[in-house]
C-alpha positions as YAML, in Angstrom:
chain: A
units: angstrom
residues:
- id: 1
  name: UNK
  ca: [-6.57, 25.11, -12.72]
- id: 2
  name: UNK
  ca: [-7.69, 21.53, -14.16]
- id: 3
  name: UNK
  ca: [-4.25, 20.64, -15.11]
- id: 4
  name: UNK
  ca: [-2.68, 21.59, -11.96]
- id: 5
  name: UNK
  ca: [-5.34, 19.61, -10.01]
- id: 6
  name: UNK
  ca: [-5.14, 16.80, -12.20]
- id: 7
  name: UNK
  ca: [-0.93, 17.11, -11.76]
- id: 8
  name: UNK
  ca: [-1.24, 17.04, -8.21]
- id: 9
  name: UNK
  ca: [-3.26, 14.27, -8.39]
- id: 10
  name: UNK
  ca: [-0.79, 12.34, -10.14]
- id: 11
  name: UNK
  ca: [1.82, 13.35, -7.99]
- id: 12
  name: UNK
  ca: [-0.06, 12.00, -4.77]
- id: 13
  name: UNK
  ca: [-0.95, 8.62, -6.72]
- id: 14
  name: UNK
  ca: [2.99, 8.20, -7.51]
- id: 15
  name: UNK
  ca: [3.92, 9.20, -3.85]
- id: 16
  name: UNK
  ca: [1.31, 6.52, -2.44]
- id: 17
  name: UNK
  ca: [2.34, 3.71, -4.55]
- id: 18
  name: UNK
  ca: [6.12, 4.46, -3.41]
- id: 19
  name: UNK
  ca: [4.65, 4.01, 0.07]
- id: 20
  name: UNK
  ca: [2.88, 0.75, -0.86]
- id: 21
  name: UNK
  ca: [5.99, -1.12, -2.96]
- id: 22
  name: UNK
  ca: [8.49, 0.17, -0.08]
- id: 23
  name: UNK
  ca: [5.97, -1.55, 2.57]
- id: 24
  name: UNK
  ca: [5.27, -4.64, 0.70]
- id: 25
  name: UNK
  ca: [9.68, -4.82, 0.18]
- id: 26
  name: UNK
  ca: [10.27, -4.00, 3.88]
- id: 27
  name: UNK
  ca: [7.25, -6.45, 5.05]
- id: 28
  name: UNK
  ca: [9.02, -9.19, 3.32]
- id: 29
  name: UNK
  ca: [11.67, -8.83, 4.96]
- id: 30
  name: UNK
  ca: [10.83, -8.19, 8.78]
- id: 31
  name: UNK
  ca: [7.39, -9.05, 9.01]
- id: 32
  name: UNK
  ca: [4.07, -7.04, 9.75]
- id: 33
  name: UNK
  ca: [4.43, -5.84, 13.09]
- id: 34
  name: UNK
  ca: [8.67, -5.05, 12.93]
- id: 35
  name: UNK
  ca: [7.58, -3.24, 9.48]
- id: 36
  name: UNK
  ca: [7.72, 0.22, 11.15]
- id: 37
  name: UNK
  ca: [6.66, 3.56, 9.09]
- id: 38
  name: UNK
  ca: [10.11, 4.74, 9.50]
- id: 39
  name: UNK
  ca: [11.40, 1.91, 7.90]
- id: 40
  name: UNK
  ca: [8.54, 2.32, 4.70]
- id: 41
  name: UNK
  ca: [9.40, 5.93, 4.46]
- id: 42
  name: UNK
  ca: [13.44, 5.72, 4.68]
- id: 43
  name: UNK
  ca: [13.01, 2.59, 1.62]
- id: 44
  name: UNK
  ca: [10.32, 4.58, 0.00]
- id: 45
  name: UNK
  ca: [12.68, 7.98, 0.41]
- id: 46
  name: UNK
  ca: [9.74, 10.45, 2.13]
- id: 47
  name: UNK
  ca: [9.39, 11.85, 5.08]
- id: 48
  name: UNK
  ca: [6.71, 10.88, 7.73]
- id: 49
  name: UNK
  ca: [4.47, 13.74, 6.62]
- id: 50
  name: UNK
  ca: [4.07, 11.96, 3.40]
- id: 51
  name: UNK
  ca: [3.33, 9.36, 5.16]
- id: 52
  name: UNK
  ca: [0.80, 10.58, 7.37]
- id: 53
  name: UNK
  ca: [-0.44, 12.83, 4.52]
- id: 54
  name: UNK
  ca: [-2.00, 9.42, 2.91]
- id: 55
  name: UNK
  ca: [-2.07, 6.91, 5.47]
- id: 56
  name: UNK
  ca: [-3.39, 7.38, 8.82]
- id: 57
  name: UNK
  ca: [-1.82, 4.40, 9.89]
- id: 58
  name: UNK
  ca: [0.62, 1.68, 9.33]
- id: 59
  name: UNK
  ca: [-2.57, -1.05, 9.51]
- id: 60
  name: UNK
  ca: [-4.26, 1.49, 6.85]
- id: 61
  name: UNK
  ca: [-1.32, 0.92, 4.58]
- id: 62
  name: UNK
  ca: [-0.95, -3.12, 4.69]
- id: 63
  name: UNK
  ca: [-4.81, -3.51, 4.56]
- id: 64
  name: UNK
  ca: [-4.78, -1.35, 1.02]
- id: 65
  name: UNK
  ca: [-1.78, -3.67, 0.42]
- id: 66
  name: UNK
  ca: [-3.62, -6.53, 1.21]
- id: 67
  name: UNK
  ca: [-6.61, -5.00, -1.16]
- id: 68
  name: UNK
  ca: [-4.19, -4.90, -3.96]
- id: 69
  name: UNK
  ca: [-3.14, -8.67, -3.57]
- id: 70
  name: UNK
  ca: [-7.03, -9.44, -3.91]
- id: 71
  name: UNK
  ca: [-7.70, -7.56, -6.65]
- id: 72
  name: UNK
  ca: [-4.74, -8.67, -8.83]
- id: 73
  name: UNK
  ca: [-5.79, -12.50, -7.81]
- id: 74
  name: UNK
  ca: [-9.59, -11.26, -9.51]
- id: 75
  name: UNK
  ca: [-7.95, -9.49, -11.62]
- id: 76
  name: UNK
  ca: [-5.61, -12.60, -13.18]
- id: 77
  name: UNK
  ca: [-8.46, -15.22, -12.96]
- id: 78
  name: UNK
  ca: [-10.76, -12.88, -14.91]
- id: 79
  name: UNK
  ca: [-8.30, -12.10, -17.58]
- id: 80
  name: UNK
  ca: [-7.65, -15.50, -17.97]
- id: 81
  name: UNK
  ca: [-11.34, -16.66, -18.17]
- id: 82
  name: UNK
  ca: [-11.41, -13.66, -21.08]
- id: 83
  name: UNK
  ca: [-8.69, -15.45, -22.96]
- id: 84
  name: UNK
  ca: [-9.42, -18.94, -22.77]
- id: 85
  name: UNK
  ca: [-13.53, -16.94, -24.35]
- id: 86
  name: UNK
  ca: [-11.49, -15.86, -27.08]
- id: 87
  name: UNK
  ca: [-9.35, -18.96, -27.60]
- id: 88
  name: UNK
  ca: [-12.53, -21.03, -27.65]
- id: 89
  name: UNK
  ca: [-10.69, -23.71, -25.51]
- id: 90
  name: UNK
  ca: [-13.80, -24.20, -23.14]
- id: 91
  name: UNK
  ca: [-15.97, -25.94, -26.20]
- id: 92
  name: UNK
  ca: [-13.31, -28.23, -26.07]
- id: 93
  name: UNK
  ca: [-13.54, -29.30, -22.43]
- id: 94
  name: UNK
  ca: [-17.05, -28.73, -21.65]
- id: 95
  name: UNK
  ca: [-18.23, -31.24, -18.79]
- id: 96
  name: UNK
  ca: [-14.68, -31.59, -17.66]
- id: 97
  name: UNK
  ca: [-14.73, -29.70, -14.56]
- id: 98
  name: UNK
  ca: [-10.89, -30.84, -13.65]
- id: 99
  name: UNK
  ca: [-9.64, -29.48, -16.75]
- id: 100
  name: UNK
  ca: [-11.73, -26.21, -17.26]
- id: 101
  name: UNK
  ca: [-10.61, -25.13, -13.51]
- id: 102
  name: UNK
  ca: [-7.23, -26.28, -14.18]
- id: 103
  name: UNK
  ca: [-6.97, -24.16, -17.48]
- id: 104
  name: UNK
  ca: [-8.76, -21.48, -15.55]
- id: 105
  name: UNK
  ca: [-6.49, -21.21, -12.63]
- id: 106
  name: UNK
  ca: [-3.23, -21.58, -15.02]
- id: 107
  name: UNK
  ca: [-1.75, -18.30, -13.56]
- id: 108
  name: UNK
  ca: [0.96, -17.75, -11.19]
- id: 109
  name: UNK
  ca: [-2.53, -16.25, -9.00]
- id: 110
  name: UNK
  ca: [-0.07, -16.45, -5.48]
- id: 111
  name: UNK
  ca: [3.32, -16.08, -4.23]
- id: 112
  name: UNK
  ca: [4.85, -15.83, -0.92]
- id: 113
  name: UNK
  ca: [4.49, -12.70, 0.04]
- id: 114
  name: UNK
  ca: [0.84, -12.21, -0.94]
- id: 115
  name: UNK
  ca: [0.13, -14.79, 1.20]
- id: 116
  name: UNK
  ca: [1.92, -13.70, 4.34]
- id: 117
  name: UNK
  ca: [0.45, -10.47, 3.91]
- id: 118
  name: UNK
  ca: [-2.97, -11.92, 3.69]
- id: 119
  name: UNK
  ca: [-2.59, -13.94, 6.99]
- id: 120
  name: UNK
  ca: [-0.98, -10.91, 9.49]
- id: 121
  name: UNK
  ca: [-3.52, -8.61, 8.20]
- id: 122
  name: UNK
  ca: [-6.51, -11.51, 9.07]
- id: 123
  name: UNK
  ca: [-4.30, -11.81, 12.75]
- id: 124
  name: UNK
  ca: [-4.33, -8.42, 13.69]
- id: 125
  name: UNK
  ca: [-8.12, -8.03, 12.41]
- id: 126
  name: UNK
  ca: [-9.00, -10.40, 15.00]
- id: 127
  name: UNK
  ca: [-7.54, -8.20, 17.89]
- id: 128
  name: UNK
  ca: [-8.80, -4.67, 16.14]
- id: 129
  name: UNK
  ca: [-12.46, -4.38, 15.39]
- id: 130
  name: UNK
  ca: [-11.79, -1.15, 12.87]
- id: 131
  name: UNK
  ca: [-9.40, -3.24, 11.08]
- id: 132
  name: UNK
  ca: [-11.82, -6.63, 11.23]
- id: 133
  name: UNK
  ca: [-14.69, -4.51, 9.65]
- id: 134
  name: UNK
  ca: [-12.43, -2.85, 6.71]
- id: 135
  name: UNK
  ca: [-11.46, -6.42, 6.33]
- id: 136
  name: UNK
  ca: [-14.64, -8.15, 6.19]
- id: 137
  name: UNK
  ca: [-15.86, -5.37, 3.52]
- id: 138
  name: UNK
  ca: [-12.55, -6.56, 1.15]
- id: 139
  name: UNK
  ca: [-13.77, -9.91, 1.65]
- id: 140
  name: UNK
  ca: [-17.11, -9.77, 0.52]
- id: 141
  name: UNK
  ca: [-15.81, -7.78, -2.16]
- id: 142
  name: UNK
  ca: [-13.95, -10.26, -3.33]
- id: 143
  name: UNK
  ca: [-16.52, -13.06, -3.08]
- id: 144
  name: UNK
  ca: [-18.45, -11.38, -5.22]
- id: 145
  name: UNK
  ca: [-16.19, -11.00, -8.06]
- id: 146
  name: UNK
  ca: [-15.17, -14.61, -7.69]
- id: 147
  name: UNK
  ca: [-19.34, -15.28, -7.67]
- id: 148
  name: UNK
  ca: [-19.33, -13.13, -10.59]
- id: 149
  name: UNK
  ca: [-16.50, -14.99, -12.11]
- id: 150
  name: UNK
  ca: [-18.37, -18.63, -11.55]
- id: 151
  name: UNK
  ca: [-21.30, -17.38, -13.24]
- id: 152
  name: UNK
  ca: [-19.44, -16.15, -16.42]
- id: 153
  name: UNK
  ca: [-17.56, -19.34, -16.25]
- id: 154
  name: UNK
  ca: [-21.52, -21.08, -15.57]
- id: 155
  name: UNK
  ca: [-22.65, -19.00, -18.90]
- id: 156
  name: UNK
  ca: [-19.82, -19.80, -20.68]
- id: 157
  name: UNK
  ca: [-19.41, -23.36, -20.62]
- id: 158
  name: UNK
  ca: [-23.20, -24.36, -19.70]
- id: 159
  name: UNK
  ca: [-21.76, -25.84, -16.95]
- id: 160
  name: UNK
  ca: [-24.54, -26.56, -13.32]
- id: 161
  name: UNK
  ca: [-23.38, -26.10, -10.44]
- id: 162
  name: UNK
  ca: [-24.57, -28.10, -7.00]
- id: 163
  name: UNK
  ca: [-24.47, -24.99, -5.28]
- id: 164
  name: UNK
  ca: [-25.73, -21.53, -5.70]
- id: 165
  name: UNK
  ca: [-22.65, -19.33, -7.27]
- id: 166
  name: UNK
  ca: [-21.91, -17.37, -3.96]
- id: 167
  name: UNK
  ca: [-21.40, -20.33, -1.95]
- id: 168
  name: UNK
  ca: [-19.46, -22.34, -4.65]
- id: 169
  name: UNK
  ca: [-16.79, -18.61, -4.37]
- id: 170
  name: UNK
  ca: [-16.63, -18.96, -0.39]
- id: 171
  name: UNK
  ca: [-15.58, -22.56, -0.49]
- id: 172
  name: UNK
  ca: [-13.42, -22.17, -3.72]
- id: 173
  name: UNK
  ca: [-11.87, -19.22, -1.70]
- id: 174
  name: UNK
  ca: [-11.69, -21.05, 1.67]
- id: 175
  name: UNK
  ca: [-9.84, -23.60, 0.03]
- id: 176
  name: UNK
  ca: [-7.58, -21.33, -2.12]
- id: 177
  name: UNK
  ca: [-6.67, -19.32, 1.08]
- id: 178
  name: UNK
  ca: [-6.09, -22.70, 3.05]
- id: 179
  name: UNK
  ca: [-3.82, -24.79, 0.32]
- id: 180
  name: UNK
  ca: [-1.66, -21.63, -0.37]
- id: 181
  name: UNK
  ca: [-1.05, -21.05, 3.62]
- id: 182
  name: UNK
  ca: [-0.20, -24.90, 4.03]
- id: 183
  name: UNK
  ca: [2.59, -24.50, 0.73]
- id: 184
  name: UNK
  ca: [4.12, -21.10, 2.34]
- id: 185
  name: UNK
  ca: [4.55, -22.95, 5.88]
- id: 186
  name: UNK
  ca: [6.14, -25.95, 3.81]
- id: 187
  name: UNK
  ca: [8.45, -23.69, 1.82]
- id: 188
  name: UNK
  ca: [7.38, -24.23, -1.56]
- id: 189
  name: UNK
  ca: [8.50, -22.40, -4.40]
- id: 190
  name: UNK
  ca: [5.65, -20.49, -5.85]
- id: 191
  name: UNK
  ca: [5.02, -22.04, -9.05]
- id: 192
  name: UNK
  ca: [5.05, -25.45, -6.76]
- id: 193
  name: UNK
  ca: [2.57, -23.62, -4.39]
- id: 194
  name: UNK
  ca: [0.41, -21.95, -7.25]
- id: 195
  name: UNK
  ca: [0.41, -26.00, -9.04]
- id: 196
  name: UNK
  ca: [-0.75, -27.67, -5.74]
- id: 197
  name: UNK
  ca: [-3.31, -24.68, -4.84]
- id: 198
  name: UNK
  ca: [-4.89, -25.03, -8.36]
- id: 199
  name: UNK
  ca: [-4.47, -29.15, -8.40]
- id: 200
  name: UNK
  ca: [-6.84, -28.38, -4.56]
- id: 201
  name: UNK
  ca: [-9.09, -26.26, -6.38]
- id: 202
  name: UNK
  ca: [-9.84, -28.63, -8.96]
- id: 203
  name: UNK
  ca: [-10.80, -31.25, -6.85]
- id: 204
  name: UNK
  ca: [-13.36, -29.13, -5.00]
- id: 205
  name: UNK
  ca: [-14.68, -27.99, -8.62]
- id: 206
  name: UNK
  ca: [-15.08, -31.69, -9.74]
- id: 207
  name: UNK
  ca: [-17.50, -32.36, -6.29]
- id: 208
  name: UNK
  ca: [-19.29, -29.26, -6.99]
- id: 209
  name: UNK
  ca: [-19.86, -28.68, -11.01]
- id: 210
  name: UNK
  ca: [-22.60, -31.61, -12.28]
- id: 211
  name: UNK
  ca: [-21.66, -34.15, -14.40]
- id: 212
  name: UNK
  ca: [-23.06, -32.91, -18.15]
- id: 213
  name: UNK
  ca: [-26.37, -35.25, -19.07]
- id: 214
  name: UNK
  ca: [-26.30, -37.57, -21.06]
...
């Protein structure tokens, strides 16, 4: 009985990611609101029922979408504050808050679509107050992995910040979200967008991390 639970289980994880990598392809290509579930189930090759059998809705499906895109940004910053531990390559740049964010952020952390998906899903949570509260829970959940991500970053380099760790992630994020929506509507590649976002990042860093004492 385990196994067969635990093969179903499978089964419905494999059939819910189809639905999610079909959306995010046909999204790209007609937008949001022309994204119908038709559409996601004829590219993901099920039926409406197993669409309906994990979704209850098409704004259910992008905002798990959009979910994803947040969590793999965490995701790639965290990783990379892991590595550069390891690699010892903060000792070497301690006090230089430029350099430590740049080295930090040195991760393709955005591309196109990510962002466009990011910006319908905040559009349509304005005009539906279900969506706008699912959507203000993913964003606090991701503040606090990017607080939690300043502090290990705080720890690891002895680095002071001027503000307190939660409000350092809201403007870091604020300005993250705002540089890569200004590179999309300027049709930048997105290794140009991800160098200009992080170069915008680092600047806010250098007004916000202390100088180290003399």
């Amino acid at each position: 009985m385990t196994d067969t639970v635990a093969v179903t289980s499978r089964r419905r994880e494999a059939t819910r990611q189809k639905l999610l990598d079909a959306a995010a392809q046909v999204f790209a290509e007609v937008g949001l609101d022309a994204a119908s579930v038709e559409a996601i189930c004829d590219r993901a090759g099920f039926t409406r029922g197993a669409f309906y059998s994990n979704f209850e809705s098409k704004d259910e499906l992008f905002l798990e979408l959009a979910a994803n895109v947040a969590r793999e940004r965490v995701a790639a910053v965290r990783g990379r504050v892991g590595e550069l531990e390891r690699a010892g390559a903060f000792e070497s740049t301690a006090g230089d808050a430029l350099e430590i964010i740049q080295q930090v952020l040195d991760i393709s952390a955005d591309d196109r679509l990510g962002v466009l998906l990011m910006s319908e899903i905040r559009i349509h949570a304005l005009r539906n107050p279900a969506l706008a509260s699912a959507y203000l829970s993913q964003d606090d959940e991701m503040r606090e992995s990017v607080t939690q991500i300043i502090d290990d970053i705080g720890r690891a380099n002895v680095l002071r910040f001027r503000l307190p760790s939660d409000e350092a992630a809201r403007l870091m994020l604020t300005v993250w979200e705002g540089a890569a929506v200004r590179s999309v509507m300027a049709g930048l590649d997105n290794d140009e967008m991800c160098r200009r976002t992080n170069e915008e990042l680092a600047r806010v860093a250098q007004l916000i991390i202390e100088p180290p004492r003399a």
